[in-house]
Short mmCIF file of C-alpha atoms and ligand atoms in Angstrom, two decimals:
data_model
loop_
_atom_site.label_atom_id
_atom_site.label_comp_id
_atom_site.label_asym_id
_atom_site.label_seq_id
_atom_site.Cartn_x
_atom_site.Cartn_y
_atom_site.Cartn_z
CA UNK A 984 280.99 78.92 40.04
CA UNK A 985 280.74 82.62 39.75
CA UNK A 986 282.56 84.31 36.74
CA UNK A 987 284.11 87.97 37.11
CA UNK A 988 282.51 90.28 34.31
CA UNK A 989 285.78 91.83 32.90
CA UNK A 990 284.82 92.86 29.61
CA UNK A 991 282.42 95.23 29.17
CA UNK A 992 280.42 94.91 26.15
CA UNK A 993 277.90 97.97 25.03
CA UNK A 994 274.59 96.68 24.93
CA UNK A 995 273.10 100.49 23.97
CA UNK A 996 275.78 99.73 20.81
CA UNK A 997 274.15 96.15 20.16
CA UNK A 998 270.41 97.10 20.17
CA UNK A 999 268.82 96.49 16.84
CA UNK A 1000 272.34 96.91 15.44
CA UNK A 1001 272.43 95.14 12.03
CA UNK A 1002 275.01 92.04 12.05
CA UNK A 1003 275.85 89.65 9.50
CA UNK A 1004 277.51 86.81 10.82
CA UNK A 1005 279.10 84.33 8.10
CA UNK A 1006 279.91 80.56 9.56
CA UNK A 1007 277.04 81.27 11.61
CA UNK A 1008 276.09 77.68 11.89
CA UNK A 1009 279.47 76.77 13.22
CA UNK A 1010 280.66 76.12 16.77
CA UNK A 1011 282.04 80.24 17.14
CA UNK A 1012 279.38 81.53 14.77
CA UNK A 1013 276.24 79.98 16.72
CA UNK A 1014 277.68 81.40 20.19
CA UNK A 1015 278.22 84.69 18.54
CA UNK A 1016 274.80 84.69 17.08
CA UNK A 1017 273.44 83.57 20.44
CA UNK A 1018 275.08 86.31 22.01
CA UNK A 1019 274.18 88.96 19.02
CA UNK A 1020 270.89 87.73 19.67
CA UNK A 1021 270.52 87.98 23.50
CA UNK A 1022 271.89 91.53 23.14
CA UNK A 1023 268.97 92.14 20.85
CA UNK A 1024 270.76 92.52 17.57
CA UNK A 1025 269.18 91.94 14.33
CA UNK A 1026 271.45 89.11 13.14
CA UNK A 1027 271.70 87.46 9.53
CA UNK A 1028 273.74 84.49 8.85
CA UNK A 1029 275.43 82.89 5.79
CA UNK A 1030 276.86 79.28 6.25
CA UNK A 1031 277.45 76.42 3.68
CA UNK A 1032 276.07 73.93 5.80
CA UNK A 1033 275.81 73.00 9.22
CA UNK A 1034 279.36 71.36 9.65
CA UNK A 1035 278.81 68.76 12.92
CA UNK A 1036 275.52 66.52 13.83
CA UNK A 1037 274.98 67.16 16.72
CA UNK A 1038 275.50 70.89 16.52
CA UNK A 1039 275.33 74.01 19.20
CA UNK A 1040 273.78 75.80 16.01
CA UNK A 1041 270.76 73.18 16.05
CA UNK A 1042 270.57 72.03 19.61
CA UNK A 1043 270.29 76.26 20.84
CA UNK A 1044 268.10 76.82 18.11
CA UNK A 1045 270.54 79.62 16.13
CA UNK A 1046 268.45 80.04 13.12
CA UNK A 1047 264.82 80.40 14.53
CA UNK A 1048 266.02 83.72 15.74
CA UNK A 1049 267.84 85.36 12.55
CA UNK A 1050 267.78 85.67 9.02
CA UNK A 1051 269.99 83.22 7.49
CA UNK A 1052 271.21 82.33 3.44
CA UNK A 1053 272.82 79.32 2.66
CA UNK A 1054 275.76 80.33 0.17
CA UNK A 1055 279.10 79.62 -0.73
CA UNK A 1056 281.91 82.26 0.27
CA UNK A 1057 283.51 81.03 -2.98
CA UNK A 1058 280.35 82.28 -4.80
CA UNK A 1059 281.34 85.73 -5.54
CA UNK A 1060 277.83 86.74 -6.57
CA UNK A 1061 276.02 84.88 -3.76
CA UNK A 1062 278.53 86.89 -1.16
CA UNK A 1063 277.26 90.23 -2.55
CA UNK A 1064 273.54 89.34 -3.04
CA UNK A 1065 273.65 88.19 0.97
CA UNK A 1066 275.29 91.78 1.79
CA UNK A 1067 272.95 93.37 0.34
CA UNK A 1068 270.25 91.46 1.76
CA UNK A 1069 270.97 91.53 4.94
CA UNK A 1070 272.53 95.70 4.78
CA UNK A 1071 275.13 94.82 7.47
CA UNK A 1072 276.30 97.64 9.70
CA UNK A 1073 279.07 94.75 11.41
CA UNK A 1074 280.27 92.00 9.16
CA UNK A 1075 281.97 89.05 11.47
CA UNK A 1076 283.49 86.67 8.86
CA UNK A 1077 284.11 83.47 10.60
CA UNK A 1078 283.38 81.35 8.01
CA UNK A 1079 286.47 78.95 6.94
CA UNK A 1080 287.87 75.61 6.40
CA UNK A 1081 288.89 75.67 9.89
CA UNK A 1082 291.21 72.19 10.33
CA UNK A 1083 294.84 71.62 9.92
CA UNK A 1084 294.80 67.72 9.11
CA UNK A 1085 291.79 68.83 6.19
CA UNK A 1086 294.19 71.45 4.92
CA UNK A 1087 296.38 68.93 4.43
CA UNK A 1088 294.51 66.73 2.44
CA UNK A 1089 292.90 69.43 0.89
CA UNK A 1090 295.25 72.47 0.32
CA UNK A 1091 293.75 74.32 -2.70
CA UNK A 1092 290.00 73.82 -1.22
CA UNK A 1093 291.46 75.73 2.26
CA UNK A 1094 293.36 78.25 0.49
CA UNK A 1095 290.18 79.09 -1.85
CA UNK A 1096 287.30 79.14 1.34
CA UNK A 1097 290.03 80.99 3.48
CA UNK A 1098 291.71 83.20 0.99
CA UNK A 1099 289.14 83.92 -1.86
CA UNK A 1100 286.22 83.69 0.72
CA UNK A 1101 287.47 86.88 2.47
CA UNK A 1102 288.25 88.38 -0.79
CA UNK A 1103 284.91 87.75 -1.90
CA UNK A 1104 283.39 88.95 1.67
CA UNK A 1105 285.86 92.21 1.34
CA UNK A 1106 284.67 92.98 -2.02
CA UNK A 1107 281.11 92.74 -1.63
CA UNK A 1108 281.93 95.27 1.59
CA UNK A 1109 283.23 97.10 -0.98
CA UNK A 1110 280.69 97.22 -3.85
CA UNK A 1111 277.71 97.07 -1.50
CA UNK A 1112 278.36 97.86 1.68
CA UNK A 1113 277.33 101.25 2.27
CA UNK A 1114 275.80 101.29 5.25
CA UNK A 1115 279.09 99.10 7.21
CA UNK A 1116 280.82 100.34 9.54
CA UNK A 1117 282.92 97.67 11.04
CA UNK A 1118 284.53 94.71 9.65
CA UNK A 1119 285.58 91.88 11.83
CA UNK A 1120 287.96 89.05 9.91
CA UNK A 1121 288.82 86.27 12.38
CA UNK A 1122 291.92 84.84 11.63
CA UNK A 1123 294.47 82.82 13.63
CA UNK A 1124 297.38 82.63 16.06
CA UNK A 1125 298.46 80.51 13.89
CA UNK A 1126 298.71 82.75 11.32
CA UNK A 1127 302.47 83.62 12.55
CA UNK A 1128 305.84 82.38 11.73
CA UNK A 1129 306.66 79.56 14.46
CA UNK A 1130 309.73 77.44 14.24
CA UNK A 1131 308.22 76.01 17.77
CA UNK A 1132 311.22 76.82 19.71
CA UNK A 1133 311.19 79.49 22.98
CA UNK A 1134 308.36 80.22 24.88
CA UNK A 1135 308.25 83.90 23.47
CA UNK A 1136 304.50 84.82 23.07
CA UNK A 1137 303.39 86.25 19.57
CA UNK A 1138 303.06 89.98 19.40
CA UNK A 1139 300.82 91.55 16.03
CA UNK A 1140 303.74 92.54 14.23
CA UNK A 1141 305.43 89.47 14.39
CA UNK A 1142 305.99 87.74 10.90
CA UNK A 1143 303.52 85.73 9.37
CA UNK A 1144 304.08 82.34 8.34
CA UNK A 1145 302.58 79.24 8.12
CA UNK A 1146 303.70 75.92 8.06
CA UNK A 1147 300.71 73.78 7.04
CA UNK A 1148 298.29 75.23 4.60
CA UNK A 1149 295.46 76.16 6.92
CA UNK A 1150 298.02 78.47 8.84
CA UNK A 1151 299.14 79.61 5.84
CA UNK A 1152 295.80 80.22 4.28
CA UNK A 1153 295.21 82.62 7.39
CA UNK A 1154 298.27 84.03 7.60
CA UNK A 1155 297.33 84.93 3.37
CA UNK A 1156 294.17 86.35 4.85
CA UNK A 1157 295.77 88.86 7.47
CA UNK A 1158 297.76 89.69 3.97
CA UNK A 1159 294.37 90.74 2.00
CA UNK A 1160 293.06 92.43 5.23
CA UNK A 1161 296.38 94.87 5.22
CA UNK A 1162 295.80 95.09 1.55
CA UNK A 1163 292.03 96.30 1.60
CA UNK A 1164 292.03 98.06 4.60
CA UNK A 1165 295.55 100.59 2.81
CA UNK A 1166 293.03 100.63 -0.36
CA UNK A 1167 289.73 100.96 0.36
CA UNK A 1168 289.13 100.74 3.79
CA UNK A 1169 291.29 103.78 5.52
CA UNK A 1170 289.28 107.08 3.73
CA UNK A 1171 286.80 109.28 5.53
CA UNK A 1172 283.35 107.40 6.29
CA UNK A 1173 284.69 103.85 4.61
CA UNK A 1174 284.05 100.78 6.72
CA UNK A 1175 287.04 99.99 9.10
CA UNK A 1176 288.58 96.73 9.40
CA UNK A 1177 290.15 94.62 12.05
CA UNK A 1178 291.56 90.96 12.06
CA UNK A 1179 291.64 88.38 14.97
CA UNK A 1180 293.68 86.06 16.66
CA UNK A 1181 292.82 84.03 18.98
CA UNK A 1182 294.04 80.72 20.01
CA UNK A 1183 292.72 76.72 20.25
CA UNK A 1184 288.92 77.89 21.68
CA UNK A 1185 287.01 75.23 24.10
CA UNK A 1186 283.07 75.58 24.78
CA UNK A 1187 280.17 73.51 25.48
CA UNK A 1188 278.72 72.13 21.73
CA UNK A 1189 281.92 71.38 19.70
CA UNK A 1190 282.16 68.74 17.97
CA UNK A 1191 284.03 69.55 15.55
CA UNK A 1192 286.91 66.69 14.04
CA UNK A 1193 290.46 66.74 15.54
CA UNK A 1194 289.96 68.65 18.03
CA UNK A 1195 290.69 67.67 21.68
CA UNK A 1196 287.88 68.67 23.88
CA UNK A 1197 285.55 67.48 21.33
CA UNK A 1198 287.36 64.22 20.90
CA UNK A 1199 287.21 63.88 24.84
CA UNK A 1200 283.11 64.64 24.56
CA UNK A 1201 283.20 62.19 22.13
CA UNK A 1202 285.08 59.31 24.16
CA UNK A 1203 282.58 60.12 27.43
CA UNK A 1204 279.80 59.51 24.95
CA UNK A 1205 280.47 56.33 23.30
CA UNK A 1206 282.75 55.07 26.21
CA UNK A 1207 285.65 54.65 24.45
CA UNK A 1208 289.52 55.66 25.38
CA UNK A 1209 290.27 59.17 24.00
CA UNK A 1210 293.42 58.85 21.83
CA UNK A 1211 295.82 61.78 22.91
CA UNK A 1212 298.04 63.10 19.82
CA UNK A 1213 301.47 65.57 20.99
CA UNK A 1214 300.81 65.10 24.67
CA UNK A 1215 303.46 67.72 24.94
CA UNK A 1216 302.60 70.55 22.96
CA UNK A 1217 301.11 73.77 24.40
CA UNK A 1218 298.57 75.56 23.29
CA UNK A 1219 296.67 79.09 24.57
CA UNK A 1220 293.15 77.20 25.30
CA UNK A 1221 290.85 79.81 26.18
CA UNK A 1222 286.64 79.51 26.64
CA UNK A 1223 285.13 80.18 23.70
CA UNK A 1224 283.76 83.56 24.75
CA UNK A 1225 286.50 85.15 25.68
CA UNK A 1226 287.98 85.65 22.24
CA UNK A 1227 284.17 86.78 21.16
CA UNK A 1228 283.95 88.83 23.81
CA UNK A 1229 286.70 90.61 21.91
CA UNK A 1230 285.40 90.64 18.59
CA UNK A 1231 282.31 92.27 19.98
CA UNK A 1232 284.93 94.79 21.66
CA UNK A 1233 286.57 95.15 18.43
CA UNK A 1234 283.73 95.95 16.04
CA UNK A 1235 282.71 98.64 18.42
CA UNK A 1236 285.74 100.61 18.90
CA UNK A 1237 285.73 100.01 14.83
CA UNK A 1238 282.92 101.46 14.14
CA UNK A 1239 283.33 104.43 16.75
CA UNK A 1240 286.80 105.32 14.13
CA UNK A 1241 289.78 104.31 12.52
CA UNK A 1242 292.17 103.62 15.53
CA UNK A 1243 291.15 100.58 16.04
CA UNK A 1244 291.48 99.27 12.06
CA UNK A 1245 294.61 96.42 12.38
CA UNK A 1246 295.78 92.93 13.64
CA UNK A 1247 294.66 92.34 17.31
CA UNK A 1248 295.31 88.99 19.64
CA UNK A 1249 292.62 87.95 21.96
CA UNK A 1250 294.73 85.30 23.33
CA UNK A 1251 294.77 83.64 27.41
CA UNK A 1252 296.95 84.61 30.37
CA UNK A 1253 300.15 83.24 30.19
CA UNK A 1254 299.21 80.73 33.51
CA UNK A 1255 296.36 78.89 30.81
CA UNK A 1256 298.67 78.18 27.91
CA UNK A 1257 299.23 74.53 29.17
CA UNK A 1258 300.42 71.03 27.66
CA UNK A 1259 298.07 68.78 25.80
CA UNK A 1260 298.29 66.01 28.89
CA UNK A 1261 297.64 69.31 31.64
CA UNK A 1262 294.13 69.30 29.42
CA UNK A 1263 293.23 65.52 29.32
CA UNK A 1264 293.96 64.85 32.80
CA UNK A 1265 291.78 67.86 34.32
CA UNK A 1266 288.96 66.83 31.88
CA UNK A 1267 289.17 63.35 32.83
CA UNK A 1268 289.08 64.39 36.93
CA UNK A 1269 285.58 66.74 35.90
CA UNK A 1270 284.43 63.87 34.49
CA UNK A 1271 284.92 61.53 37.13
CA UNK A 1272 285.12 57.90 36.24
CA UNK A 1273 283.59 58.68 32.25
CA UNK A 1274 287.00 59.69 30.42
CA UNK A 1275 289.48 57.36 30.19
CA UNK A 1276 292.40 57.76 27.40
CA UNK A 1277 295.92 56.59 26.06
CA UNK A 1278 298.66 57.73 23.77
CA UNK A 1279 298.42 57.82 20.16
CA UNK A 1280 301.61 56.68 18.93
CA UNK A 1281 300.52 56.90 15.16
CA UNK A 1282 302.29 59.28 12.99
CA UNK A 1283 301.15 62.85 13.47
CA UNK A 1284 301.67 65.82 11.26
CA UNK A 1285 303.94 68.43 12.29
CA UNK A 1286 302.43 70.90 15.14
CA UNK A 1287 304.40 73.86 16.62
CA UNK A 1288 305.32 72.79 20.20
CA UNK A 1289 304.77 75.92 21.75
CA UNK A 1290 302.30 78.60 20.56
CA UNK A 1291 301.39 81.55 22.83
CA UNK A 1292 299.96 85.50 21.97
CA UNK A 1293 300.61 88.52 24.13
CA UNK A 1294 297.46 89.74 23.67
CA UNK A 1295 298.15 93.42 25.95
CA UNK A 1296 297.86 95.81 23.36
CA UNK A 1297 293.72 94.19 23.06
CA UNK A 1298 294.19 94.93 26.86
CA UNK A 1299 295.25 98.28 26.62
CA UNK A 1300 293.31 99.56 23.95
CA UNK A 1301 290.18 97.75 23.81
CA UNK A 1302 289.69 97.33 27.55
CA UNK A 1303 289.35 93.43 26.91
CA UNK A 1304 290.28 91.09 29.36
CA UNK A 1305 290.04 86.87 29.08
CA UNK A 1306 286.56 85.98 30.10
CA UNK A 1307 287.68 82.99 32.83
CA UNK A 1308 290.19 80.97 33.63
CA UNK A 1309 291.14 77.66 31.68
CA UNK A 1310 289.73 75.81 34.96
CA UNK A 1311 286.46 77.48 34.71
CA UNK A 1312 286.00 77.31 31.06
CA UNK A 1313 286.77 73.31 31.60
CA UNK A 1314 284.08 73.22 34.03
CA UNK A 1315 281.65 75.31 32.02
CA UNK A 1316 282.39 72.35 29.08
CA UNK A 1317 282.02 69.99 31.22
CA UNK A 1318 278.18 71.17 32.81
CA UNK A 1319 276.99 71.83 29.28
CA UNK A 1320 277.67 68.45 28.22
CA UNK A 1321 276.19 66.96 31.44
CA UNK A 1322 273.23 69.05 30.49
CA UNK A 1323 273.03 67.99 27.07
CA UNK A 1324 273.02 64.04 28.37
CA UNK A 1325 270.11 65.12 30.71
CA UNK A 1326 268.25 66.48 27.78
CA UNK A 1327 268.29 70.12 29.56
CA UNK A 1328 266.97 72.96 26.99
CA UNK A 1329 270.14 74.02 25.51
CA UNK A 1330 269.21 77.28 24.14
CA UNK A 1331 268.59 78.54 27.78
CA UNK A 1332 271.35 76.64 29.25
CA UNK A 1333 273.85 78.63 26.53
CA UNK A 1334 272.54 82.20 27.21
CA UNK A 1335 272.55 81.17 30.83
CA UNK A 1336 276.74 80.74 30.27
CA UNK A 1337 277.00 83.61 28.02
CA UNK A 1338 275.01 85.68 31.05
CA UNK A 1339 277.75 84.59 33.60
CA UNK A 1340 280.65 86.13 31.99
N1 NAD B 2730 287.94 76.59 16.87
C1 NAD B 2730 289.15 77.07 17.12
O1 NAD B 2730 289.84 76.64 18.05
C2 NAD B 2730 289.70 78.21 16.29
C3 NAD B 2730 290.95 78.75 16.62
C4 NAD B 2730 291.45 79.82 15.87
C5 NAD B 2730 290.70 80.33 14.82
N2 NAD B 2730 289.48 79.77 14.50
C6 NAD B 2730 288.74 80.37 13.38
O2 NAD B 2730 287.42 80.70 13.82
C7 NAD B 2730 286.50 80.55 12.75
C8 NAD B 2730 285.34 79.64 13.13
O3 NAD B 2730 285.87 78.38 13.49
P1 NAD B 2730 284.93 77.22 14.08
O4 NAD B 2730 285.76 76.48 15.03
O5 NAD B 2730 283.66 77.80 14.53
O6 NAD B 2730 284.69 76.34 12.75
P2 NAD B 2730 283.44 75.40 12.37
O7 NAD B 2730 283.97 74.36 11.43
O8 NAD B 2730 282.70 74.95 13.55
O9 NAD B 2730 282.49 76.37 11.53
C9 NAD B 2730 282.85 76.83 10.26
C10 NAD B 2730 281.70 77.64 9.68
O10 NAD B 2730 282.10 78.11 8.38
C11 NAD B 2730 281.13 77.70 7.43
N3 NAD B 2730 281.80 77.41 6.16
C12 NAD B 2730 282.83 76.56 5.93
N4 NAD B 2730 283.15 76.59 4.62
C13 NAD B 2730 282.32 77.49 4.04
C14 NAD B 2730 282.16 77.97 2.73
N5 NAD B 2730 282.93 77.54 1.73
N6 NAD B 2730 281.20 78.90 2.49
C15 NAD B 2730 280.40 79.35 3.48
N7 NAD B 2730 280.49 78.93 4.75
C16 NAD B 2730 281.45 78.01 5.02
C17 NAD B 2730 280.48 76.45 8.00
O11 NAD B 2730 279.21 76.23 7.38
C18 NAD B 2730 280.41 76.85 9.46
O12 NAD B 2730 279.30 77.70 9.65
C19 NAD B 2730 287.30 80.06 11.55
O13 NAD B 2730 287.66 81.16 10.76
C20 NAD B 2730 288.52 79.42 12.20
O14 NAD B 2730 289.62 79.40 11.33
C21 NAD B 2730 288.97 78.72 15.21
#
């Protein structure tokens, strides 16, 4: 399969260039810190914890190749002493409490990693962070106000809303960023500061809880049915590195001045924002006889049934473009799994995908 190269990404800008990554351990955070790292960036990373066993983070060998404190973003002080540590000139905050179903077990616990967490990651930016010059806060589409209805696709200065509290929680987050980047964040030489949206990511080394790809990795591994919740609902599934193809974008048209500071969607083409069931049955043909799966017909909580981000003005402005196409970033899932069961070295196997796009 040969993948176009539409976005082009600055490796002059990425040489040496220091990066602090938070949620580096996670499923985005380890591909962006592989990629940081195979475009030579000096990379630091601050994670709680490594959230998934197995993980892309341990399996590619993330951490041999960066600088990384285990901290808290709910630890104020620990925040600050790992910015100045590290004396970012990007800070990529990914880290978050990143599930729906947990936020709604655990609302206060989402709103205070999501909320407080990038007020605690903005402030030490603030008090510390001399030497940034580009803030990247990744966010959510589902950080918008969706009754579910129409098929109209989310443009940045849409509403916010929220209807569960980790949409919510993000949707508070785009709040701070509009708040710190008015106060502290707009004068001459201050950092600059953009948020992202992007939509339901899929990539080779999720495996992450309540989450469909990762579910369907799951059901080819132990040979059990996948369970398929809201067959119906549509989603923008993109491969995971087309959305950080557009952070990378982001942070350096940030840190070349202020026009890009603001909201930006890094969302598919309108022809991959497909149904639940469009998903499970093109997995289950990649992988041949190994997926099988059946309804769920428990009780789920409330989803938006349609969800979709016109993501032109990134297009436009940016000069970003979606990496591949859904069928191609199934495919790509689907080899780095097989490679994983073959016991391939996945560290070369990764930068080997993140070289084809
Ligand atoms: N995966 C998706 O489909 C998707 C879609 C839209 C937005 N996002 C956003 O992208 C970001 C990364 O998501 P992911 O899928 O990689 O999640 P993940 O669960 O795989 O990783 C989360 C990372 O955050 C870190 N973390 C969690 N709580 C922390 C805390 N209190 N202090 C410090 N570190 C903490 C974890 O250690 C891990 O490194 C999140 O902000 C998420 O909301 C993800």
């Amino acid at each position: 399969m040969k993948i176009p190269a539409l976005v082009e990404i600055d490796p002059d800008f990425w040489m040496g260039r220091r990066v602090l990554v938070t949620g580096h351990t996670g499923f985005k955070g380890a591909w962006l810190s592989l990629w940081l790292q195979s475009l030579g960036a000096d990379v630091a990373g601050l994670a709680r914890n490594v959230p998934t066993r197995p993980s892309l983070y341990e399996l590619a060998g993330v951490g041999a190749h960066m600088r990384e404190l285990e901290a808290d973003v709910r630890d104020r002080a620990a925040v600050l002493e790992a910015l100045r540590d590290a004396r970012p000139e990007v800070v990529m905050h990914l880290a978050a409490q990143p599930l729906v179903r947990r936020s709604l077990r655990d609302p206060a616990m989402t709103y205070d990693v999501n909320v407080m967490g990038t007020v605690n990651v903005l402030d030490a930016v603030r008090d510390a962070g001399e030497e940034v010059l580009a803030v990247v806060l990744v966010t959510s589409d589902k950080c918008y106000e969706n009754s579910g209805g129409g098929s109209r696709r989310f443009v940045e200065d849409d509403p916010l809303g929220g209807a569960d509290p980790y949409s919510s929680s993000k949707a508070c987050a785009e709040l701070v960023a509009r708040a710190y980047q008015r106060s502290f964040f707009s004068g001459e030489g201050s950092p600059r500061l953009g948020t992202a949206r992007a939509g339901n990511v899929i990539g080779g080394g999720d495996w992450g809880e309540d989450r469909l790809v990762p579910d369907a990795v799951r059901a080819v591994e132990t040979g059990e049915p996948l369970s398929v919740r809201n067959p119906a609902a549509v989603r923008p599934w993109q491969h995971v590195l087309s959305p950080l193809a557009g952070y990378l974008r982001l942070a350096e048209a940030l840190s070349h001045g202020g026009e890009a500071a603001g909201a930006w969607n890094f969302g598919p083409p309108e022809a991959d924002v497909r149904p639940v069931s469009w998903i499970v049955r093109r997995l289950a043909e990649l992988w041949g006889g190994d997926l099988r799966w059946r309804l769920d017909d428990a009780e789920n909580p409330h989803e938006a049934g349609h969800l979709a981000l016109d993501s032109s003005a990134a297009e436009r402005v940016l000069g970003w473009h979606p990496t591949c196409s859904l069928q191609d970033a199934l495919q790509l899932v689907v080899e780095w799994h097989r490679a994983h069961r073959r016991g391939e070295d996945m560290r070369s196997v990764s930068l080997s995908q993140i070289a084809r796009i």
